């Protein structure tokens, strides 16, 4: 292949875009190749891009500097280059920033071997508190310097010091070992007729190849996992690869066990807690096709699959697929675009689709497959609402008499109950009885949440923590602070008082924060060592506990108070999902929903087991208001440590807003979370007609406003967060 005389290279340097370089004699370069190029006195990395697709400055050929060299990284395939372009364009991100997600730093660890370190040498001659902490915490651990610094919560310099001192010793790890291969024929299930029909259609599509998007909508307990495993099996039989995206990698333990039971071995996992050597090994195995099946969090979407045949987005309605930092993308939507570029199948699996997904399916853009009944003849649970105005809980209690009676009856039968409240900690607000002070985070416009188990106040936005103060920080009065409102710990306290013999487990991101903890929880519940589970939305996802027959929703109105566009939808999904944990085995399930508005449409739809009624009404409302997916939204968040600078920049952006038919701009206004991590925040919300080229409008508009260096402007296309 002949190489052109010059190439356009996307360089990994913020704000530079694409630059032209000469191709030195003897070097052959093609689009997608990783290269190193000179930039000023330095050499940086970049990727060769297709001719004519990116703007760049025209430079005279003889003035071009030459490419320094080609890097030993699998090239970025044409489908991935098109996907990167789409993501950068749609989410208003830099192309280099998007490519960085496909080529994370581990991709550049070109060596086939990595040097890790572990304890093994003598203690350092000079011991500092940080060194001591590292030595204590690194017992039994191994990793590269950056991994160890993270594990020990010390700086990388401290770790390097321990290497120099000989306390940490080197260990060479290979990155290209053989991987266990999942076997499509290992243990195929016997599918029920409805399952077989749906699985057969998806498997055939995977076998045939070509772009095919599916919505797999199946009620909770219908066996969606078993069914989409057949699409994975079809990809394996075709010699290709499969990707399963899951919302919460910490919760995958039961899923992994089912996968191994079906395919004979574990898949490759991809998530942020992997060590560098594990990331490097997984990345390389995906790129050269040794990794046949990958399960991962949303970032797995950007792995360089060699032959991706099917992507499954499990629990596709989950909002954790929306990335809220860096490139603000939605993994569900990017998964569909990737499948389109790769000519592959994509399956969005859920019991409670997003309105956006539902509308695509109704239009026929996605093929709609349904599993209307639970597997094995299990019945859907009996759902009723408890009107809190008629049956208020006793003073200092949060469980109403009907719910308490149901818990008593369930425990009496030796069965298990689950209480759902989407609030971590003991109480969301701590108030001074004497002066009325509400304890706030110093960095955020948010109340500090009491965590009684760890005896701390914590900010759920920035992570700031303090011990619970003995006296009011404002007026100094002793013993005047009172906890207001319930969190899961407070519900656990009430359960302990009312049913002292019941064995309780709290399930939140604080308590179930790793696959090992999730596996232990599953074991304990299955072994009936737990009588009452009390959890946040962590407990709504994926669990299958046959002896769990009662679900109580402590406060179904909680999610509705914020009033953002998806509040109703999110509440409906959460309650339907948690209700779906009840009665999944032979014994029937019962669900009680505590609410102040039992007459509300969404409560009525839940009680009647009639999701269509809710979806139809909600879809109509969105259509009337021109909200997504019928219109488009983008949020512009302007932030700075300097409040006046943020306000001035937001006003300048507001003043420059284009006047055009089909576009309206709300704000700027102080964000509900007016301060976050010490930054003052202003927001604008842009609403546009679907036919409007919103991205181009935004790019031209924001490109024309000069913003000072201490102000950050973030654009969030299709926003999910309105704080
Ligand atoms: P969903 O994800 O739709 O809520 P699951 O996939 O968790 O449902 O399935 C519910 C339960 O039924 C699981 O324990 C699963 O193993 C079992 N199951 C579903 N389909 C089959 C099948 N064809 N054969 C055996 N067990 C099945
Ligand atoms: Zn905070």
XYZ file of C-alpha atoms and ligand atoms in Angstrom:
751
model
C 0.000 0.000 0.000
C 1.365 3.400 -0.868
C 1.290 6.052 1.775
C 0.340 9.667 1.101
C 2.992 12.349 1.392
C 1.241 13.923 4.345
C -1.412 12.874 6.874
C -3.878 14.645 9.117
C -3.423 13.548 12.718
C -5.792 14.004 15.669
C -3.336 14.811 18.444
C -3.955 14.090 22.122
C -3.448 17.600 23.295
C -6.434 19.519 24.571
C -7.769 22.104 22.150
C -5.432 21.409 19.246
C -7.706 19.311 17.043
C -6.128 17.922 13.886
C -2.669 18.811 12.558
C -0.884 17.870 9.334
C 2.427 16.025 9.255
C 4.711 14.775 6.517
C 5.124 11.023 6.147
C 8.819 10.188 6.172
C 10.225 7.856 3.518
C 9.919 4.217 4.471
C 6.904 4.657 6.740
C 3.505 3.409 5.580
C 0.531 4.955 7.319
C -3.188 4.323 7.009
C -6.187 5.933 8.719
C -6.562 4.652 12.277
C -2.857 4.147 12.867
C -1.460 5.367 16.174
C 1.521 7.645 15.727
C 3.859 9.824 17.710
C 4.360 13.308 16.328
C 6.478 16.310 17.260
C 4.726 19.274 18.824
C 7.045 22.138 19.685
C 9.896 20.587 21.634
C 7.831 17.548 22.693
C 6.642 14.334 21.104
C 2.982 13.432 21.652
C 0.602 10.698 20.518
C -2.187 10.910 18.001
C -4.141 8.975 15.421
C -4.052 9.254 11.642
C -7.460 10.301 10.342
C -9.220 9.759 7.044
C -8.487 12.321 4.383
C -11.035 15.050 3.887
C -13.146 14.413 7.002
C -11.684 16.936 9.423
C -10.946 20.601 9.169
C -7.368 21.632 9.652
C -5.091 24.486 8.714
C -3.564 24.193 5.255
C 0.202 24.210 5.602
C 2.697 24.221 2.765
C 4.015 20.704 2.247
C 7.664 21.641 2.617
C 7.008 23.269 6.001
C 5.362 20.175 7.496
C 7.243 18.360 10.230
C 7.496 14.589 9.793
C 5.651 11.960 11.827
C 8.092 10.678 14.453
C 6.978 7.065 14.350
C 4.183 4.526 14.280
C 3.050 3.096 17.627
C 2.415 -0.569 18.266
C -1.324 -0.307 18.988
C -4.075 -2.034 17.026
C -5.375 0.629 14.606
C -8.688 2.347 15.216
C -11.080 0.590 12.824
C -13.204 2.493 10.329
C -16.438 1.796 12.259
C -14.786 3.117 15.419
C -13.552 6.229 13.627
C -17.079 6.924 12.415
C -18.432 6.278 15.924
C -15.893 8.650 17.468
C -16.888 11.331 14.968
C -20.540 10.824 15.778
C -20.018 10.969 19.559
C -17.838 14.082 19.307
C -20.337 15.771 17.049
C -23.506 14.787 18.916
C -22.254 15.459 22.446
C -20.172 18.513 21.517
C -16.973 16.887 22.715
C -13.470 17.071 21.277
C -12.598 14.203 18.934
C -9.354 13.611 20.840
C -11.356 13.372 24.095
C -13.580 10.686 22.574
C -10.659 8.720 21.080
C -9.122 8.757 24.541
C -12.029 6.604 25.709
C -11.221 4.028 22.990
C -7.524 4.267 23.672
C -7.238 4.671 27.441
C -3.718 5.009 28.786
C -3.377 1.214 29.173
C -3.579 0.877 25.405
C -0.217 2.610 25.247
C 1.442 0.179 27.618
C 2.775 -1.443 24.493
C 4.938 -3.978 26.273
C 3.646 -7.495 26.551
C 4.798 -7.513 30.139
C 4.087 -5.114 32.942
C 6.171 -4.537 36.040
C 4.061 -4.507 39.194
C 5.191 -4.067 42.774
C 4.332 -5.758 46.050
C 5.620 -5.714 49.611
C 8.553 -7.999 50.099
C 11.640 -6.058 51.019
C 12.802 -4.565 54.292
C 10.955 -1.684 55.948
C 12.253 1.725 54.895
C 14.976 3.322 57.031
C 12.878 6.449 57.361
C 9.234 5.810 58.267
C 6.661 8.590 57.679
C 2.923 8.437 58.470
C 2.166 8.125 54.743
C 4.700 5.335 54.300
C 3.305 3.534 57.310
C -0.211 3.806 55.897
C 1.011 2.423 52.573
C 2.823 -0.496 54.191
C -0.266 -1.333 56.247
C -2.727 -1.110 53.396
C -0.645 -2.842 50.729
C -0.394 -6.104 52.618
C -1.223 -8.792 50.065
C -1.751 -6.303 47.208
C 0.100 -5.922 43.933
C -0.009 -3.400 41.093
C 1.781 -0.659 39.210
C 2.663 2.513 41.109
C -0.622 4.224 40.252
C -2.716 1.225 41.374
C -0.882 0.998 44.689
C -1.216 4.723 45.347
C -4.970 4.386 44.845
C -5.228 1.264 47.010
C -3.267 2.828 49.864
C -4.713 6.329 49.425
C -1.255 7.929 49.328
C 0.532 9.891 46.602
C 2.444 8.139 43.831
C 5.611 9.765 45.181
C 5.177 7.861 48.449
C 4.878 4.583 46.538
C 7.904 5.375 44.379
C 9.849 6.201 47.551
C 9.045 2.742 48.890
C 10.246 1.198 45.626
C 13.545 3.086 45.911
C 13.829 2.060 49.559
C 13.451 -1.560 48.496
C 10.283 -2.057 50.548
C 8.234 -2.718 47.428
C 9.734 -5.254 45.064
C 9.161 -5.745 41.348
C 7.126 -8.574 39.865
C 6.781 -9.075 36.101
C 3.271 -9.954 34.877
C 2.431 -11.189 31.396
C -0.454 -9.453 29.639
C -1.262 -11.853 26.828
C -2.099 -15.106 28.544
C -4.651 -17.556 27.232
C -8.254 -16.960 28.272
C -10.922 -19.476 29.145
C -13.328 -19.670 26.208
C -17.082 -19.556 26.832
C -18.782 -22.498 25.170
C -22.109 -21.843 23.434
C -23.109 -25.476 23.862
C -22.070 -25.864 27.514
C -25.514 -25.887 29.182
C -28.300 -24.499 27.008
C -31.552 -24.015 28.950
C -34.887 -25.477 28.018
C -36.780 -22.371 27.023
C -40.506 -21.883 27.409
C -42.401 -21.305 24.166
C -42.542 -17.510 24.458
C -38.869 -17.363 25.425
C -37.858 -19.659 22.581
C -39.629 -17.543 20.004
C -37.960 -14.323 21.124
C -34.537 -15.932 21.617
C -34.764 -17.596 18.215
C -35.422 -14.351 16.448
C -32.523 -12.536 18.112
C -30.112 -15.428 17.650
C -31.008 -15.635 13.964
C -30.328 -11.915 13.575
C -26.927 -12.294 15.228
C -26.114 -15.248 13.001
C -27.184 -13.395 9.867
C -25.179 -10.258 10.717
C -26.231 -6.720 9.863
C -27.536 -3.874 11.984
C -30.620 -4.819 13.987
C -31.763 -2.963 17.112
C -34.174 -4.687 19.519
C -36.162 -3.679 22.539
C -36.519 -6.827 24.652
C -39.300 -5.925 27.047
C -40.089 -8.617 29.557
C -41.843 -8.351 32.905
C -39.669 -8.859 35.993
C -38.897 -12.555 36.354
C -39.676 -13.416 32.731
C -36.167 -14.733 32.135
C -34.712 -11.972 29.969
C -31.179 -13.018 30.900
C -31.678 -16.629 29.782
C -33.172 -15.315 26.565
C -30.468 -12.829 25.630
C -27.817 -15.427 26.512
C -29.015 -17.186 23.330
C -28.000 -14.119 21.325
C -24.579 -14.302 23.017
C -24.395 -17.999 22.122
C -25.172 -17.151 18.494
C -22.303 -14.642 18.445
C -19.947 -17.313 19.827
C -21.112 -19.847 17.271
C -20.409 -17.336 14.519
C -16.878 -16.924 15.905
C -17.556 -13.330 16.929
C -17.647 -11.307 20.121
C -20.416 -10.158 22.455
C -20.653 -7.266 24.897
C -23.045 -7.037 27.839
C -23.359 -3.621 29.445
C -24.646 -3.633 33.010
C -25.619 -0.613 35.111
C -23.679 -1.468 38.246
C -20.646 -3.714 38.112
C -20.715 -4.271 41.897
C -24.026 -6.090 41.455
C -22.894 -8.550 38.798
C -21.991 -11.458 41.100
C -25.277 -13.362 40.596
C -25.144 -12.544 36.900
C -21.592 -13.897 36.621
C -22.649 -17.115 38.302
C -25.486 -17.550 35.807
C -23.151 -16.811 32.923
C -20.671 -19.434 34.098
C -23.471 -21.966 34.558
C -24.627 -21.355 30.976
C -21.256 -21.017 29.176
C -18.836 -22.926 31.393
C -16.528 -20.082 32.378
C -16.488 -16.428 33.356
C -16.519 -13.637 30.762
C -13.948 -10.832 30.729
C -14.889 -7.968 33.061
C -14.205 -4.314 32.308
C -14.693 -1.610 34.921
C -12.902 1.220 36.661
C -11.623 -0.822 39.599
C -9.389 -3.058 37.486
C -5.661 -2.752 38.038
C -3.574 -1.419 35.165
C -2.244 -4.893 34.311
C -5.769 -6.316 34.285
C -7.007 -3.437 32.147
C -4.129 -3.848 29.765
C -4.727 -7.608 29.507
C -8.472 -7.185 28.971
C -7.992 -4.398 26.446
C -5.463 -6.361 24.427
C -7.613 -9.516 24.500
C -10.651 -7.599 23.227
C -8.578 -6.028 20.465
C -7.089 -9.267 19.171
C -10.325 -11.234 19.538
C -9.273 -13.615 22.340
C -11.907 -12.110 24.659
C -15.175 -13.481 23.294
C -17.592 -12.053 25.823
C -17.109 -8.879 27.855
C -19.317 -7.684 30.673
C -18.751 -4.134 31.713
C -19.872 -0.777 32.896
C -20.661 1.892 30.309
C -17.025 2.537 29.373
C -16.794 -1.010 27.940
C -18.745 0.381 25.039
C -15.564 1.955 23.704
C -13.448 -1.215 23.775
C -11.784 -2.011 20.435
C -13.676 -5.212 19.573
C -12.306 -7.035 16.576
C -15.583 -8.655 15.569
C -18.483 -7.390 17.662
C -21.671 -9.266 16.739
C -24.031 -8.296 19.543
C -24.282 -5.748 22.348
C -26.808 -6.181 25.134
C -27.719 -3.248 27.330
C -29.102 -4.969 30.433
C -31.598 -2.949 32.521
C -31.502 -0.461 29.659
C -33.721 2.035 31.515
C -31.066 2.650 34.180
C -29.895 6.249 34.388
C -26.388 5.140 35.394
C -25.768 4.565 31.682
C -25.666 8.332 31.356
C -22.151 9.621 31.929
C -22.119 12.904 33.839
C -18.479 13.898 33.569
C -15.966 14.316 30.767
C -17.792 13.433 27.555
C -21.465 13.538 28.632
C -22.739 10.557 26.626
C -25.571 8.078 27.109
C -24.227 4.532 26.765
C -27.612 3.170 25.669
C -27.731 5.521 22.698
C -24.052 5.149 21.823
C -24.508 1.353 21.939
C -27.135 1.650 19.216
C -24.886 3.907 17.121
C -21.965 1.541 17.545
C -24.067 -1.417 16.419
C -25.070 0.582 13.376
C -21.428 1.312 12.498
C -20.357 -2.290 13.153
C -23.342 -3.864 11.326
C -24.265 -5.669 14.501
C -27.235 -6.510 16.689
C -28.054 -4.435 19.770
C -30.573 -5.516 22.395
C -32.005 -3.147 24.986
C -33.336 -5.428 27.719
C -35.642 -4.103 30.428
C -38.979 -4.521 32.180
C -39.545 -0.759 32.243
C -38.250 0.908 29.063
C -37.490 4.592 28.941
C -40.120 6.641 27.116
C -37.457 7.400 24.481
C -36.939 3.679 23.864
C -40.638 2.923 23.963
C -41.289 5.546 21.285
C -38.570 4.130 19.003
C -40.100 0.685 19.383
C -43.602 1.967 18.666
C -42.312 3.643 15.501
C -40.709 0.399 14.419
C -37.178 1.810 14.494
C -36.423 -0.840 17.106
C -38.001 -4.246 16.764
C -40.187 -4.781 19.841
C -39.988 -8.233 21.452
C -42.075 -8.987 24.519
C -42.137 -11.548 27.326
C -45.467 -10.846 28.998
C -45.374 -13.528 31.741
C -43.013 -14.695 34.446
C -40.978 -17.853 33.936
C -42.226 -21.133 35.359
C -45.780 -20.003 35.960
C -44.808 -17.579 38.761
C -47.491 -14.934 39.171
C -46.973 -11.188 39.090
C -47.220 -9.779 42.633
C -50.379 -8.298 44.071
C -49.772 -4.539 44.367
C -51.756 -2.104 46.485
C -51.293 1.450 47.671
C -51.371 2.490 51.323
C -52.873 5.960 51.647
C -50.675 7.643 54.244
C -53.342 10.273 54.885
C -55.694 7.534 56.109
C -53.115 5.252 57.694
C -50.344 7.480 59.028
C -47.443 5.796 60.810
C -47.322 6.241 64.592
C -45.233 9.146 65.882
C -41.528 8.533 65.312
C -42.325 5.650 62.940
C -42.180 5.482 59.143
C -44.031 2.248 58.503
C -47.831 2.536 58.418
C -50.030 0.059 60.337
C -50.996 -1.902 57.170
C -47.356 -2.282 56.125
C -46.284 -3.215 59.657
C -49.029 -5.853 59.803
C -47.878 -7.282 56.486
C -44.290 -7.499 57.729
C -45.471 -9.299 60.878
C -47.474 -11.790 58.799
C -44.587 -12.411 56.406
C -42.083 -13.006 59.194
C -44.653 -15.244 60.902
C -44.726 -17.456 57.809
C -40.926 -17.622 57.831
C -40.673 -15.666 54.598
C -38.594 -12.609 53.733
C -39.519 -8.934 53.357
C -37.878 -6.049 51.549
C -38.333 -2.382 52.476
C -37.310 0.131 49.827
C -36.360 3.731 50.535
C -34.077 5.508 48.125
C -32.059 7.352 50.739
C -28.724 6.356 52.176
C -27.771 7.050 55.774
C -29.857 7.700 58.871
C -31.441 11.084 58.225
C -31.246 13.500 55.292
C -31.210 16.586 57.495
C -29.749 17.528 60.855
C -31.341 20.535 62.515
C -30.594 22.547 65.660
C -33.664 22.580 67.917
C -32.340 25.716 69.593
C -31.470 28.079 66.704
C -32.946 26.330 63.657
C -29.569 25.892 61.946
C -29.531 23.192 59.228
C -26.119 21.636 58.806
C -24.893 22.210 55.247
C -21.887 21.040 53.260
C -19.223 23.755 53.133
C -18.570 22.948 49.437
C -22.076 22.361 48.115
C -25.615 23.687 48.342
C -26.689 20.525 50.099
C -27.515 19.260 53.548
C -25.137 16.952 55.295
C -26.639 13.475 55.683
C -26.210 11.706 58.990
C -24.703 8.227 58.793
C -25.249 6.826 62.257
C -23.477 3.515 61.618
C -20.239 5.324 60.800
C -21.028 8.191 63.220
C -20.524 10.852 60.547
C -22.206 13.555 58.560
C -21.559 13.171 54.840
C -22.275 15.222 51.741
C -23.678 12.936 49.034
C -22.525 15.321 46.315
C -18.825 15.876 47.038
C -18.048 13.240 49.649
C -17.121 15.738 52.388
C -17.396 14.121 55.843
C -17.228 15.270 59.446
C -17.902 13.598 62.767
C -21.360 14.432 64.148
C -20.654 17.563 66.232
C -21.512 17.378 69.954
C -23.021 20.877 69.878
C -24.606 23.128 67.254
C -21.867 24.663 65.084
C -23.938 27.860 64.798
C -25.215 28.657 68.310
C -23.003 26.339 70.347
C -25.917 24.757 72.226
C -25.131 21.245 73.440
C -27.352 18.224 72.624
C -29.593 20.359 70.445
C -29.135 18.605 67.092
C -32.021 16.464 65.877
C -32.247 14.116 62.913
C -35.084 14.922 60.496
C -36.636 12.426 58.107
C -35.686 8.836 57.435
C -32.898 7.122 55.571
C -32.456 3.360 55.375
C -30.512 3.226 58.655
C -33.435 4.807 60.458
C -35.847 2.276 58.945
C -33.495 -0.457 60.146
C -33.665 1.052 63.634
C -37.468 0.969 63.532
C -37.479 -2.635 62.335
C -35.102 -3.502 65.175
C -37.490 -1.935 67.690
C -40.697 -3.483 66.327
C -39.350 -6.933 65.345
C -36.319 -7.366 67.606
C -35.808 -10.981 66.563
C -35.696 -10.198 62.805
C -32.293 -10.382 61.126
C -31.769 -7.279 59.025
C -29.441 -6.361 56.132
C -29.010 -2.832 54.805
C -28.324 -2.740 51.074
C -26.850 0.518 49.761
C -23.764 1.624 47.871
C -22.154 2.020 51.319
C -22.697 -1.605 52.317
C -22.717 -3.489 48.983
C -19.849 -1.797 47.212
C -18.014 -4.696 45.594
C -18.851 -7.890 43.720
C -17.645 -9.881 46.740
C -20.037 -8.077 49.103
C -22.909 -8.537 46.645
C -22.130 -12.251 46.413
C -22.092 -12.512 50.209
C -25.472 -10.754 50.398
C -26.979 -13.162 47.880
C -25.611 -16.132 49.795
C -26.942 -14.864 53.125
C -30.419 -14.161 51.722
C -30.613 -17.499 49.928
C -29.471 -19.311 53.090
C -32.279 -17.487 54.921
C -29.856 -15.805 57.300
C -31.698 -12.535 56.555
C -35.367 -11.823 57.279
C -35.681 -8.185 56.275
C -33.747 -6.403 53.533
C -33.741 -2.616 53.700
C -32.296 -0.901 50.690
C -31.966 1.954 48.253
C -32.243 1.497 44.485
C -29.255 -0.867 44.874
C -31.754 -3.494 45.991
C -34.096 -3.047 43.023
C -31.660 -4.453 40.485
C -31.555 -7.979 39.233
C -31.894 -9.991 42.448
C -33.911 -13.189 42.361
C -34.863 -14.348 45.879
C -37.629 -16.991 45.764
C -38.499 -16.701 49.494
C -38.951 -12.932 49.317
C -42.697 -12.420 49.296
C -43.302 -8.910 50.640
C -42.040 -5.609 49.261
C -42.832 -2.336 51.045
C -42.143 0.987 49.341
C -41.609 3.344 52.286
C -42.050 6.617 50.408
C -43.205 6.382 46.799
C -43.616 10.175 46.608
C -39.944 10.858 47.308
C -38.736 10.902 43.721
C -41.628 13.054 42.528
C -40.799 16.115 44.587
C -37.928 17.355 42.410
C -40.331 17.609 39.491
C -37.870 17.235 36.600
C -39.029 15.894 33.290
C -38.346 12.265 34.146
C -39.510 12.309 37.792
C -42.711 10.376 37.041
C -41.011 7.919 34.732
C -38.178 7.279 37.175
C -40.567 6.701 40.080
C -42.640 4.340 37.975
C -39.532 2.383 36.955
C -38.110 2.204 40.456
C -41.323 1.049 42.077
C -42.056 -1.440 39.283
C -38.507 -2.823 39.546
C -38.554 -3.182 43.329
C -42.081 -4.639 43.173
C -40.626 -7.122 40.699
C -38.478 -8.607 43.470
C -41.601 -9.995 45.202
C -42.908 -13.514 44.716
C -40.507 -14.659 42.020
C -40.658 -18.282 43.148
C -43.572 -20.590 43.870
C -45.009 -18.381 46.657
C -47.089 -15.372 45.634
C -45.774 -11.877 46.281
C -47.405 -8.834 47.794
C -46.373 -5.199 47.384
C -47.501 -2.248 49.501
C -46.768 1.258 48.248
C -46.905 4.009 50.878
C -48.009 7.282 49.257
C -49.879 10.502 49.944
C -51.326 10.489 46.442
C -52.812 7.055 45.739
C -55.077 8.629 43.119
C -52.101 9.797 41.003
C -51.983 8.229 37.563
C -48.696 6.497 38.069
C -49.777 4.937 41.389
C -53.000 3.741 39.751
C -51.075 2.192 36.860
C -48.738 0.417 39.295
C -51.613 -0.926 41.384
C -53.532 -2.089 38.324
C -50.411 -3.743 36.879
C -51.086 -1.718 33.738
C -47.867 -0.048 32.613
C -49.370 0.785 29.230
C -51.759 3.220 30.899
C -48.849 5.076 32.447
C -46.704 5.034 29.312
C -49.488 6.293 27.075
C -50.328 9.230 29.310
C -46.679 10.133 29.928
C -45.852 9.914 26.225
C -48.765 12.194 25.361
C -47.638 14.729 27.953
C -44.132 14.780 26.518
C -45.489 15.185 23.024
C -47.692 18.105 24.064
C -44.800 19.884 25.751
C -42.283 19.172 22.992
C -40.053 17.328 25.448
C -37.738 14.408 24.536
C -38.020 12.390 22.422
C -40.426 14.725 20.612
C -38.216 17.770 21.092
C -34.613 18.096 22.109
C -32.979 19.441 25.247
C -29.466 20.547 26.071
C -28.229 21.998 29.336
C -25.406 24.500 29.522
C -23.701 24.531 32.905
C -21.434 27.477 33.628
C -19.289 27.140 36.737
C -16.450 28.886 38.491
C -14.915 29.200 41.935
C -15.688 32.881 41.495
C -19.454 33.433 41.756
C -19.397 36.763 39.893
C -17.371 35.278 37.033
C -19.818 32.394 36.636
C -22.767 34.761 36.618
C -21.159 37.172 34.135
C -20.218 34.360 31.745
C -23.680 32.789 31.998
C -25.270 36.167 31.246
C -22.974 36.684 28.258
C -23.952 33.260 26.921
C -27.627 34.025 27.546
C -27.349 37.381 25.771
C -25.734 35.728 22.743
C -28.485 33.121 22.416
C -29.644 32.874 18.811
C -33.177 34.038 18.077
C -34.728 31.427 15.899
C -37.954 29.644 15.254
C -38.162 26.367 17.163
C -35.525 27.222 19.776
C -36.105 28.545 23.261
C -33.672 29.212 26.082
C -34.478 29.193 29.791
C -32.096 30.992 32.114
C -29.415 31.621 33.013
C -30.434 30.910 36.584
C -28.557 29.685 39.615
C -28.539 25.874 39.445
C -30.589 24.075 42.142
C -27.210 22.785 43.257
C -25.921 26.357 43.219
C -22.553 25.323 44.587
C -20.888 21.964 43.949
C -17.389 21.068 45.151
C -16.728 24.723 45.804
C -17.763 25.857 42.326
C -20.644 28.274 41.786
C -23.016 27.061 39.094
C -25.386 28.727 36.676
C -27.563 26.837 34.210
C -29.268 27.471 30.907
C -31.712 24.999 29.426
C -32.121 24.910 25.663
C -35.240 23.368 24.158
C -35.391 22.792 20.427
C -37.671 21.363 17.827
C -36.534 17.938 16.633
C -35.904 19.149 13.112
C -33.449 21.805 14.278
C -29.726 21.061 13.922
C -29.228 21.659 17.628
C -25.543 20.700 17.786
C -24.571 23.108 15.043
C -26.575 25.900 16.633
C -24.913 25.276 20.009
C -21.442 25.102 18.507
C -21.830 28.376 16.621
C -23.442 30.088 19.590
C -20.945 29.012 22.252
C -18.015 29.400 19.895
C -18.811 33.092 19.578
C -18.755 33.843 23.327
C -15.367 34.418 24.939
C -15.219 32.913 28.421
C -12.435 33.724 30.923
C -10.025 30.988 31.979
C -11.508 30.586 35.454
C -14.942 29.662 34.072
C -15.879 26.229 32.806
C -18.718 25.714 30.332
C -20.143 22.209 30.016
C -22.790 21.237 27.486
C -24.991 18.301 28.398
C -26.959 17.067 25.382
C -30.083 15.028 26.303
C -29.551 15.857 29.996
C -30.740 13.517 32.733
C -29.671 15.687 35.628
C -31.358 19.015 36.159
C -29.500 20.055 39.283
P -35.704 -11.094 34.531
O -34.290 -10.633 34.273
O -36.555 -11.047 33.321
O -36.320 -10.432 35.730
P -34.452 -13.576 35.108
O -33.659 -13.651 33.863
O -33.767 -13.172 36.364
O -35.683 -12.618 34.886
O -35.197 -14.962 35.334
C -35.946 -15.266 36.507
C -35.586 -16.644 37.032
O -36.076 -17.656 36.182
C -34.102 -16.889 37.166
O -33.848 -17.616 38.334
C -33.782 -17.702 35.943
O -32.643 -18.499 36.133
C -35.026 -18.521 35.782
N -35.241 -18.918 34.380
C -35.696 -18.106 33.396
N -35.820 -18.784 32.228
C -35.445 -20.050 32.487
C -35.374 -21.251 31.704
N -35.743 -21.274 30.418
N -34.955 -22.369 32.311
C -34.621 -22.372 33.608
N -34.674 -21.280 34.405
C -35.082 -20.136 33.858
Zn -20.492 18.710 49.357
